[in-house]
Short mmCIF file of C-alpha atoms in Angstrom, two decimals:
data_model
loop_
_atom_site.label_atom_id
_atom_site.label_comp_id
_atom_site.label_asym_id
_atom_site.label_seq_id
_atom_site.Cartn_x
_atom_site.Cartn_y
_atom_site.Cartn_z
CA MET A 21 -17.38 -25.16 8.38
CA ILE A 22 -17.16 -21.77 6.91
CA ARG A 23 -14.95 -20.99 4.07
CA ASN A 24 -13.97 -18.07 2.00
CA TRP A 25 -14.89 -16.91 -1.41
CA ALA A 26 -12.09 -18.87 -3.13
CA GLY A 27 -12.51 -21.72 -0.88
CA ASN A 28 -8.61 -22.24 -0.18
CA ILE A 29 -9.21 -21.35 3.20
CA THR A 30 -11.63 -22.96 6.07
CA PHE A 31 -11.45 -20.78 9.36
CA ASN A 32 -10.70 -22.38 12.46
CA ALA A 33 -13.18 -20.17 14.45
CA ALA A 34 -14.07 -22.13 17.28
CA ARG A 35 -17.44 -20.39 17.47
CA VAL A 36 -19.13 -17.99 14.62
CA HIS A 37 -21.74 -15.46 15.41
CA THR A 38 -23.79 -12.56 13.40
CA PRO A 39 -24.62 -9.91 15.31
CA SER A 40 -27.74 -7.84 13.97
CA SER A 41 -26.66 -4.67 16.25
CA VAL A 42 -23.89 -2.67 17.30
CA GLU A 43 -24.60 -3.74 21.44
CA ARG A 44 -24.70 -7.19 20.56
CA LEU A 45 -20.62 -6.44 18.58
CA ARG A 46 -20.03 -4.85 21.65
CA GLU A 47 -21.05 -7.74 24.07
CA ILE A 48 -19.27 -10.48 21.96
CA VAL A 49 -16.03 -8.28 21.64
CA ALA A 50 -15.96 -7.68 25.23
CA GLY A 51 -16.42 -11.63 26.18
CA SER A 52 -13.73 -12.95 24.14
CA ARG A 53 -10.52 -13.60 24.37
CA SER A 54 -9.57 -13.62 20.39
CA VAL A 55 -11.76 -12.45 17.74
CA ARG A 56 -11.69 -11.29 13.97
CA ALA A 57 -14.23 -9.87 11.97
CA LEU A 58 -15.24 -11.26 8.74
CA GLY A 59 -16.35 -8.83 5.94
CA SER A 60 -17.66 -10.61 2.39
CA GLY A 61 -14.92 -13.13 2.43
CA HIS A 62 -12.85 -11.82 -0.39
CA SER A 63 -9.61 -12.35 1.06
CA PHE A 64 -7.20 -15.10 -0.50
CA ASN A 65 -4.93 -15.21 2.91
CA THR A 66 -5.52 -15.93 6.49
CA ILE A 67 -5.96 -12.51 7.17
CA ALA A 68 -9.65 -13.39 8.42
CA ASP A 69 -9.06 -16.21 10.49
CA THR A 70 -8.90 -17.15 14.18
CA HIS A 71 -9.36 -20.34 16.77
CA GLY A 72 -11.86 -18.03 18.57
CA ASP A 73 -14.67 -15.65 17.79
CA LEU A 74 -15.37 -15.26 13.68
CA VAL A 75 -17.86 -12.20 13.51
CA SER A 76 -19.60 -11.54 10.45
CA VAL A 77 -20.02 -8.06 10.31
CA ALA A 78 -22.68 -8.88 7.24
CA ALA A 79 -26.09 -8.44 9.54
CA LEU A 80 -25.39 -4.86 11.56
CA PRO A 81 -27.58 -2.37 10.55
CA ARG A 82 -27.53 -1.57 6.88
CA ILE A 83 -26.64 2.01 7.47
CA VAL A 84 -26.77 4.59 4.15
CA GLU A 85 -26.93 8.27 5.12
CA VAL A 86 -25.84 10.58 2.64
CA ASP A 87 -25.46 14.50 3.22
CA GLU A 88 -25.34 16.37 0.11
CA ALA A 89 -24.18 19.35 2.11
CA ALA A 90 -20.91 17.97 3.41
CA ALA A 91 -20.43 15.70 0.58
CA THR A 92 -20.16 12.28 2.33
CA VAL A 93 -22.14 9.06 2.77
CA THR A 94 -22.08 7.15 6.77
CA VAL A 95 -22.39 3.26 5.86
CA GLY A 96 -22.64 0.48 7.50
CA ALA A 97 -18.90 -1.33 7.62
CA GLY A 98 -20.29 -4.96 6.32
CA LEU A 99 -22.46 -3.34 3.36
CA ARG A 100 -20.67 -4.24 0.30
CA PHE A 101 -20.45 -1.48 -2.33
CA ALA A 102 -23.26 -1.99 -4.62
CA GLN A 103 -25.42 -1.78 -1.94
CA PHE A 104 -25.05 1.79 -1.24
CA THR A 105 -23.48 2.86 -4.24
CA GLY A 106 -27.05 3.44 -6.32
CA ALA A 107 -28.17 6.11 -3.37
CA VAL A 108 -25.15 7.95 -3.66
CA HIS A 109 -26.11 8.16 -7.45
CA GLU A 110 -29.44 9.30 -6.50
CA ALA A 111 -27.94 11.92 -4.55
CA GLY A 112 -25.98 13.60 -7.54
CA LEU A 113 -22.63 12.29 -5.78
CA ALA A 114 -20.24 9.53 -5.97
CA LEU A 115 -16.98 8.14 -5.09
CA HIS A 116 -13.83 8.79 -6.08
CA ASN A 117 -13.18 5.37 -7.76
CA LEU A 118 -14.52 1.42 -6.99
CA GLY A 119 -13.15 -1.63 -6.94
CA SER A 120 -13.44 -3.93 -9.50
CA LEU A 121 -15.61 -6.45 -8.22
CA PRO A 122 -18.91 -4.40 -6.06
CA HIS A 123 -19.21 -7.15 -4.23
CA ILE A 124 -17.07 -6.99 -1.43
CA SER A 125 -17.74 -5.43 1.85
CA VAL A 126 -16.79 -1.72 2.60
CA ALA A 127 -14.95 -2.43 5.76
CA GLY A 128 -12.61 -5.07 4.32
CA ALA A 129 -11.70 -3.40 1.17
CA CYS A 130 -10.66 -0.54 3.19
CA SER A 131 -8.90 -1.95 5.71
CA THR A 132 -6.92 -4.24 3.16
CA GLY A 133 -6.14 -1.26 0.84
CA THR A 134 -7.84 -2.65 -1.71
CA HIS A 135 -8.53 0.05 -4.71
CA GLY A 136 -9.63 0.75 -7.93
CA GLY A 137 -7.67 1.90 -10.84
CA GLY A 138 -6.19 5.29 -12.46
CA LEU A 139 -3.10 7.55 -11.92
CA GLY A 140 -4.97 10.28 -10.05
CA ASN A 141 -6.89 7.74 -8.13
CA GLY A 142 -6.52 6.66 -4.51
CA THR A 143 -7.39 3.59 -3.07
CA LEU A 144 -10.64 2.80 -1.77
CA ALA A 145 -9.53 4.15 1.54
CA SER A 146 -8.28 7.00 1.04
CA ALA A 147 -11.86 8.57 0.59
CA VAL A 148 -12.72 7.63 4.15
CA ARG A 149 -13.29 10.53 6.31
CA ALA A 150 -13.84 8.94 10.22
CA LEU A 151 -14.84 5.65 11.03
CA GLU A 152 -16.31 4.18 13.67
CA LEU A 153 -15.04 0.63 15.48
CA VAL A 154 -15.79 -1.68 18.48
CA THR A 155 -12.53 -1.58 20.73
CA ALA A 156 -10.80 -4.72 23.00
CA ASP A 157 -13.12 -3.57 25.92
CA GLY A 158 -16.26 -3.51 24.20
CA GLU A 159 -16.56 0.41 23.46
CA LEU A 160 -16.90 2.45 20.85
CA LEU A 161 -14.09 4.57 19.36
CA ARG A 162 -14.34 7.18 16.77
CA LEU A 163 -11.86 8.44 14.64
CA ASP A 164 -11.36 11.07 11.56
CA ARG A 165 -8.94 13.12 9.76
CA SER A 166 -7.95 15.18 12.73
CA ASP A 167 -7.10 12.29 15.33
CA ALA A 168 -3.09 11.58 15.36
CA ASP A 169 -4.40 7.63 15.40
CA PHE A 170 -6.27 8.22 12.10
CA ALA A 171 -4.09 6.85 9.26
CA GLY A 172 -2.72 4.07 11.28
CA ALA A 173 -6.45 3.01 11.64
CA VAL A 174 -8.08 2.65 7.98
CA VAL A 175 -6.14 -0.01 6.85
CA ALA A 176 -5.36 -1.80 9.95
CA LEU A 177 -6.04 -5.27 8.79
CA GLY A 178 -8.79 -5.92 11.29
CA ALA A 179 -5.95 -5.61 14.53
CA ALA A 180 -7.27 -2.35 15.55
CA GLY A 181 -10.93 -2.98 16.36
CA ILE A 182 -14.25 -4.45 14.55
CA VAL A 183 -15.40 -1.14 12.21
CA THR A 184 -19.08 -0.52 12.68
CA ARG A 185 -19.45 2.02 10.30
CA MET A 186 -17.58 4.36 7.86
CA THR A 187 -17.73 7.76 6.51
CA LEU A 188 -16.50 8.14 3.10
CA ASP A 189 -16.08 11.46 1.17
CA LEU A 190 -17.66 12.03 -1.92
CA VAL A 191 -17.52 14.16 -5.03
CA PRO A 192 -19.83 15.45 -7.88
CA GLY A 193 -21.70 12.42 -9.84
CA TYR A 194 -19.75 11.58 -13.17
CA GLU A 195 -20.70 9.01 -16.11
CA ILE A 196 -18.02 6.69 -17.96
CA ARG A 197 -17.73 5.46 -21.09
CA GLN A 198 -16.14 2.30 -21.37
CA TRP A 199 -13.85 0.62 -24.06
CA ALA A 200 -11.90 -2.56 -24.73
CA TYR A 201 -9.19 -2.74 -27.14
CA GLU A 202 -7.22 -5.65 -28.20
CA GLY A 203 -3.71 -6.56 -29.15
CA LEU A 204 -1.20 -4.14 -27.91
CA ALA A 205 1.98 -5.53 -28.13
CA HIS A 206 4.77 -5.00 -25.42
CA GLY A 207 7.16 -2.67 -27.85
CA GLN A 208 4.31 -0.51 -27.98
CA LEU A 209 3.55 -0.64 -24.13
CA ARG A 210 7.25 -0.41 -23.02
CA GLU A 211 7.84 2.55 -25.59
CA ARG A 212 4.71 4.77 -23.89
CA PHE A 213 3.72 2.90 -20.88
CA ASP A 214 3.01 5.94 -18.86
CA GLU A 215 1.21 7.38 -21.78
CA VAL A 216 -0.86 3.68 -21.86
CA LEU A 217 -1.76 3.75 -18.44
CA CYS A 218 -2.45 7.86 -18.01
CA ALA A 219 -5.03 7.07 -21.36
CA ALA A 220 -8.26 7.19 -19.38
CA TYR A 221 -9.79 8.07 -16.13
CA SER A 222 -8.65 4.26 -15.46
CA VAL A 223 -6.84 1.83 -17.90
CA SER A 224 -6.77 -2.22 -16.87
CA LEU A 225 -4.28 -3.75 -18.68
CA PHE A 226 -5.13 -7.56 -19.12
CA THR A 227 -2.37 -9.93 -19.96
CA SER A 228 -1.87 -14.24 -19.94
CA TRP A 229 2.00 -13.42 -19.83
CA ARG A 230 1.66 -16.23 -22.59
CA THR A 231 2.62 -14.09 -25.55
CA ALA A 232 4.28 -10.65 -26.42
CA ARG A 233 0.95 -9.04 -27.05
CA VAL A 234 -1.39 -7.72 -23.74
CA GLU A 235 -4.57 -9.72 -24.91
CA GLN A 236 -7.06 -6.33 -23.23
CA VAL A 237 -6.77 -2.67 -23.00
CA TRP A 238 -10.26 -1.78 -20.90
CA LEU A 239 -10.20 2.38 -20.96
CA LYS A 240 -12.84 4.02 -18.52
CA GLN A 241 -13.17 7.40 -19.91
CA ARG A 242 -14.84 10.24 -17.68
CA VAL A 243 -17.90 12.06 -19.65
CA GLY A 244 -16.89 15.34 -20.17
CA ASP A 245 -13.07 14.88 -19.58
CA GLY A 246 -12.14 15.98 -22.86
CA ASP A 247 -14.55 12.89 -24.24
CA PRO A 248 -12.94 12.13 -27.70
CA GLY A 249 -16.68 11.30 -28.87
CA PRO A 250 -15.98 7.57 -31.06
CA ALA A 251 -13.68 5.62 -30.26
CA PRO A 252 -10.98 4.84 -32.94
CA VAL A 253 -10.68 1.72 -34.64
CA ASN A 254 -7.04 1.57 -33.85
CA TRP A 255 -4.97 2.91 -31.57
CA LEU A 256 -1.33 2.31 -31.02
CA GLY A 257 -1.72 -0.81 -32.70
CA ALA A 258 -4.24 -2.46 -30.49
CA THR A 259 -8.01 -3.11 -32.26
CA LEU A 260 -11.30 -2.26 -30.54
CA ALA A 261 -13.29 -5.10 -29.17
CA ASP A 262 -16.30 -5.31 -32.25
CA GLY A 263 -18.23 -6.82 -28.93
CA PRO A 264 -17.98 -7.20 -25.30
CA ARG A 265 -15.38 -8.73 -23.50
CA HIS A 266 -14.36 -10.56 -20.27
CA PRO A 267 -10.73 -10.50 -18.93
CA VAL A 268 -9.98 -14.69 -18.55
CA PRO A 269 -10.16 -16.52 -22.20
CA GLY A 270 -13.02 -17.97 -22.51
CA MET A 271 -15.99 -16.31 -19.38
CA ASP A 272 -19.07 -14.95 -20.91
CA PRO A 273 -18.82 -11.42 -20.70
CA ALA A 274 -22.65 -10.70 -20.36
CA THR A 275 -20.96 -10.71 -16.19
CA CYS A 276 -18.93 -7.38 -17.06
CA THR A 277 -19.79 -3.92 -16.92
CA GLU A 278 -21.10 -2.40 -20.24
CA GLN A 279 -18.30 -1.36 -22.54
CA SER A 280 -18.45 -0.33 -26.62
CA GLY A 281 -18.35 3.38 -25.41
CA VAL A 282 -22.14 3.28 -23.97
CA PRO A 283 -22.30 6.44 -21.63
CA GLY A 284 -23.40 5.34 -18.00
CA PRO A 285 -23.39 6.37 -14.17
CA TRP A 286 -19.96 5.49 -12.42
CA HIS A 287 -21.26 2.87 -9.91
CA GLU A 288 -21.86 1.12 -12.91
CA ARG A 289 -18.91 1.33 -15.18
CA LEU A 290 -16.28 1.77 -12.84
CA PRO A 291 -16.23 -1.70 -11.49
CA HIS A 292 -15.33 -5.15 -13.88
CA PHE A 293 -17.91 -7.08 -12.97
CA ARG A 294 -21.82 -6.50 -12.36
CA PRO A 295 -23.44 -7.26 -8.80
CA GLU A 296 -25.87 -9.21 -10.13
CA PHE A 297 -23.48 -12.04 -11.33
CA THR A 298 -21.39 -14.29 -9.57
CA PRO A 299 -18.19 -12.09 -9.00
CA SER A 300 -14.77 -12.78 -11.60
CA SER A 301 -14.29 -16.05 -12.22
CA GLY A 302 -15.47 -18.04 -9.45
CA GLU A 303 -12.55 -20.63 -8.12
CA GLU A 304 -9.47 -18.84 -8.41
CA LEU A 305 -6.57 -17.62 -6.45
CA GLN A 306 -5.36 -13.62 -6.04
CA SER A 307 -1.69 -11.77 -5.45
CA GLU A 308 -1.16 -8.40 -6.22
CA TYR A 309 2.08 -6.77 -6.22
CA PHE A 310 2.86 -2.64 -5.95
CA VAL A 311 5.81 -0.77 -7.28
CA ALA A 312 6.47 2.76 -7.57
CA ARG A 313 5.38 5.06 -10.22
CA GLU A 314 8.52 5.42 -12.08
CA ASP A 315 9.58 1.71 -11.15
CA GLY A 316 6.69 0.51 -13.34
CA LEU A 317 8.12 -0.21 -16.47
CA ALA A 318 11.62 -1.60 -14.84
CA ALA A 319 9.14 -4.13 -13.16
CA PHE A 320 7.39 -5.40 -15.92
CA ASP A 321 10.38 -5.94 -17.85
CA ALA A 322 11.33 -8.29 -14.73
CA LEU A 323 8.06 -10.16 -15.21
CA THR A 324 8.30 -10.70 -18.78
CA ARG A 325 11.80 -12.67 -17.86
CA ILE A 326 10.20 -15.06 -15.89
CA ALA A 327 6.59 -15.20 -17.99
CA GLU A 328 6.99 -18.84 -18.53
CA ARG A 329 7.08 -19.62 -15.15
CA ILE A 330 4.11 -17.71 -14.44
CA ALA A 331 1.86 -17.96 -17.54
CA PRO A 332 1.06 -22.15 -16.93
CA VAL A 333 -1.15 -21.26 -13.31
CA LEU A 334 -2.61 -17.85 -14.19
CA GLN A 335 -6.33 -17.17 -15.65
CA ILE A 336 -5.37 -13.86 -16.13
CA GLY A 337 -2.72 -11.06 -15.04
CA GLU A 338 -4.09 -6.97 -14.72
CA ILE A 339 -1.90 -4.08 -14.37
CA ARG A 340 -3.13 -0.75 -12.93
CA THR A 341 -1.69 2.39 -11.37
CA VAL A 342 -2.82 4.04 -7.90
CA ALA A 343 -2.59 7.05 -6.51
CA ALA A 344 0.19 7.55 -3.30
CA ASP A 345 -2.05 8.05 0.10
CA THR A 346 -0.87 8.76 3.80
CA LEU A 347 -2.09 5.66 5.29
CA TRP A 348 0.66 3.91 6.98
CA LEU A 349 -0.17 0.32 5.88
CA SER A 350 -1.69 1.29 2.49
CA PRO A 351 0.11 -0.78 -0.11
CA ALA A 352 0.53 2.93 -2.09
CA TYR A 353 1.80 4.67 1.02
CA GLY A 354 3.82 7.26 0.36
CA ARG A 355 4.04 6.57 -3.40
CA ASP A 356 2.03 6.67 -6.73
CA SER A 357 2.59 3.03 -7.72
CA VAL A 358 1.80 0.10 -10.69
CA ALA A 359 -0.30 -2.64 -9.23
CA PHE A 360 0.21 -6.54 -10.83
CA HIS A 361 -2.71 -8.24 -10.09
CA PHE A 362 -2.50 -11.94 -10.99
CA THR A 363 -5.25 -14.52 -11.17
CA TRP A 364 -4.21 -17.72 -10.42
CA VAL A 365 -6.12 -21.40 -10.95
CA PRO A 366 -7.22 -22.49 -7.90
CA ASP A 367 -4.16 -24.72 -7.03
CA THR A 368 -1.79 -23.41 -4.36
CA ALA A 369 0.76 -25.96 -4.33
CA ALA A 370 1.58 -24.96 -7.91
CA VAL A 371 1.29 -21.04 -7.17
CA THR A 372 2.90 -21.04 -4.56
CA PRO A 373 6.64 -21.30 -6.34
CA VAL A 374 5.46 -18.97 -8.39
CA LEU A 375 4.89 -16.07 -6.18
CA ASP A 376 8.59 -16.87 -4.69
CA ALA A 377 9.82 -15.89 -8.49
CA ILE A 378 7.54 -13.10 -8.46
CA GLU A 379 8.72 -11.57 -5.34
CA GLU A 380 12.27 -11.75 -6.12
CA ALA A 381 12.00 -10.89 -9.39
CA LEU A 382 10.25 -7.68 -7.89
CA ALA A 383 12.58 -7.00 -4.63
CA PRO A 384 14.82 -4.50 -6.37
CA PHE A 385 12.20 -2.10 -6.62
CA GLY A 386 10.58 -2.49 -3.25
CA VAL A 387 7.69 -4.66 -4.03
CA ARG A 388 4.67 -4.18 -1.42
CA PRO A 389 1.99 -7.16 -1.41
CA HIS A 390 -1.81 -6.73 -1.48
CA TRP A 391 -2.38 -8.04 2.43
CA GLY A 392 -5.25 -9.65 1.93
CA LYS A 393 -3.93 -11.89 -1.09
CA LEU A 394 -1.48 -14.50 -1.17
CA PHE A 395 2.23 -13.67 -1.00
CA THR A 396 5.15 -15.58 0.13
CA MET A 397 7.39 -12.34 1.96
CA GLY A 398 8.60 -12.88 5.12
CA PRO A 399 7.99 -10.26 8.38
CA GLU A 400 11.59 -8.78 7.95
CA ARG A 401 11.37 -7.54 4.74
CA VAL A 402 8.10 -6.38 4.48
CA ARG A 403 8.90 -4.25 7.98
CA GLY A 404 11.79 -2.50 5.48
CA LEU A 405 8.64 -1.22 2.69
CA TYR A 406 6.84 0.75 5.38
CA GLU A 407 8.29 3.80 7.88
CA ARG A 408 5.39 3.81 9.70
CA TYR A 409 5.19 0.41 10.64
CA ALA A 410 6.83 0.28 14.33
CA ASP A 411 4.03 3.17 14.75
CA PHE A 412 0.87 0.41 13.52
CA GLU A 413 2.43 -1.55 16.19
CA ALA A 414 2.52 0.80 18.75
CA LEU A 415 -1.06 1.42 17.86
CA THR A 416 -2.64 -1.81 18.14
CA ALA A 417 -0.50 -2.45 21.37
CA ARG A 418 -2.38 0.60 22.53
CA LEU A 419 -5.90 -0.20 21.74
CA ASP A 420 -5.54 -3.88 22.29
CA PRO A 421 -3.15 -4.65 24.92
CA ARG A 422 -5.23 -7.97 25.43
CA GLY A 423 -4.60 -9.07 21.98
CA THR A 424 -7.98 -9.45 21.48
CA PHE A 425 -8.02 -8.90 17.88
CA ARG A 426 -4.57 -10.42 16.89
CA ASN A 427 -4.10 -13.38 14.89
CA ASP A 428 -1.54 -15.57 13.56
CA LEU A 429 -1.10 -13.66 10.46
CA VAL A 430 -0.92 -10.50 12.90
CA ASP A 431 1.35 -12.00 15.18
CA ARG A 432 4.03 -12.81 12.44
CA TYR A 433 3.92 -9.90 10.91
CA PHE A 434 3.32 -7.27 13.72
CA PRO A 435 5.11 -8.97 16.78
CA GLY A 436 5.71 -5.26 18.43
CA GLY A 437 1.99 -5.04 18.50
CA ARG A 438 1.56 -7.38 21.34
CA GLY A 439 0.33 -5.43 24.41
#
């Protein structure tokens, strides 16, 4: 029995494969009627599930090829970010951003539109310059930004093929200082919403939705980017934390990346959690919803009005910004976004009606859900949120005419993609 990381999904696969070579992966795909790829298992819905063959990409070759001249890194799809960011740093280069968890696989994160934070920072997938994938006939297909299909194949939910490697854009290396503030009043946040979310290279607001205050604000400031020096003890009425903090109350902050303004390499500060510890809080469910940046404050107010529904089943919420991109199914497609993240208690029955309430509250803002997390929005509503939806269905029908990579979730949300 194989489950996802959270333990809320038990995979229905008839067979599980862990190929150690691309050649073996190609044989499995070519001989299968139904196959799905599994990365690090950090999705919270059935996006990776199948009744056929489940293929873990974790054992594929651990490729890490840094091209300093081109400012790129090519990595094996099964690698987790923590397994190659050190090599990028040693070459004097960096990724533009990282997610909260360095434990997630690069292909899985990019394929679902996962992101870090920062108004000028796109999703992790926005760094993808090229990718290689095994198509339904077992052949290898390479796509880059010059290909018309590229923008549909990066955030493809596993429906275009099984990714074997990705080439990511890099930037010059940089350092980050991280501070935590406590007790930002909702009134201050409402008056200075954009100012707060633009206060650093990456900003995270952690709230339980139980009080009229944001419990913690984490500011990740690039060293040298208008570095303010020592952090003020008071900032917009919030107080500088007197030591390290964990986003979830009561959890050990030793699992979190270093705070208190101590400068360090980008890959040791941008994630919230250290790679050597169990990610986040352990047993949990997650959801995330994206609205346009200009609707962020109104969406915050809408959620505040149903806070009494949210708080009883919530461990912690997080609010961040994401830059717009051009990837067809990215939740940030075509618009700078504010993302509202929810880490729930591990009780699906209790959480599901709250998701309905959140989605109703955010409906006026064209809210988009994170593809790899829990949501209840139906296909017709989701279809109306993406102008390239039909193009994506046409792409998957062409690349996968036999429906080899389809599963129940893909069939429900993309019926036009059946070949």
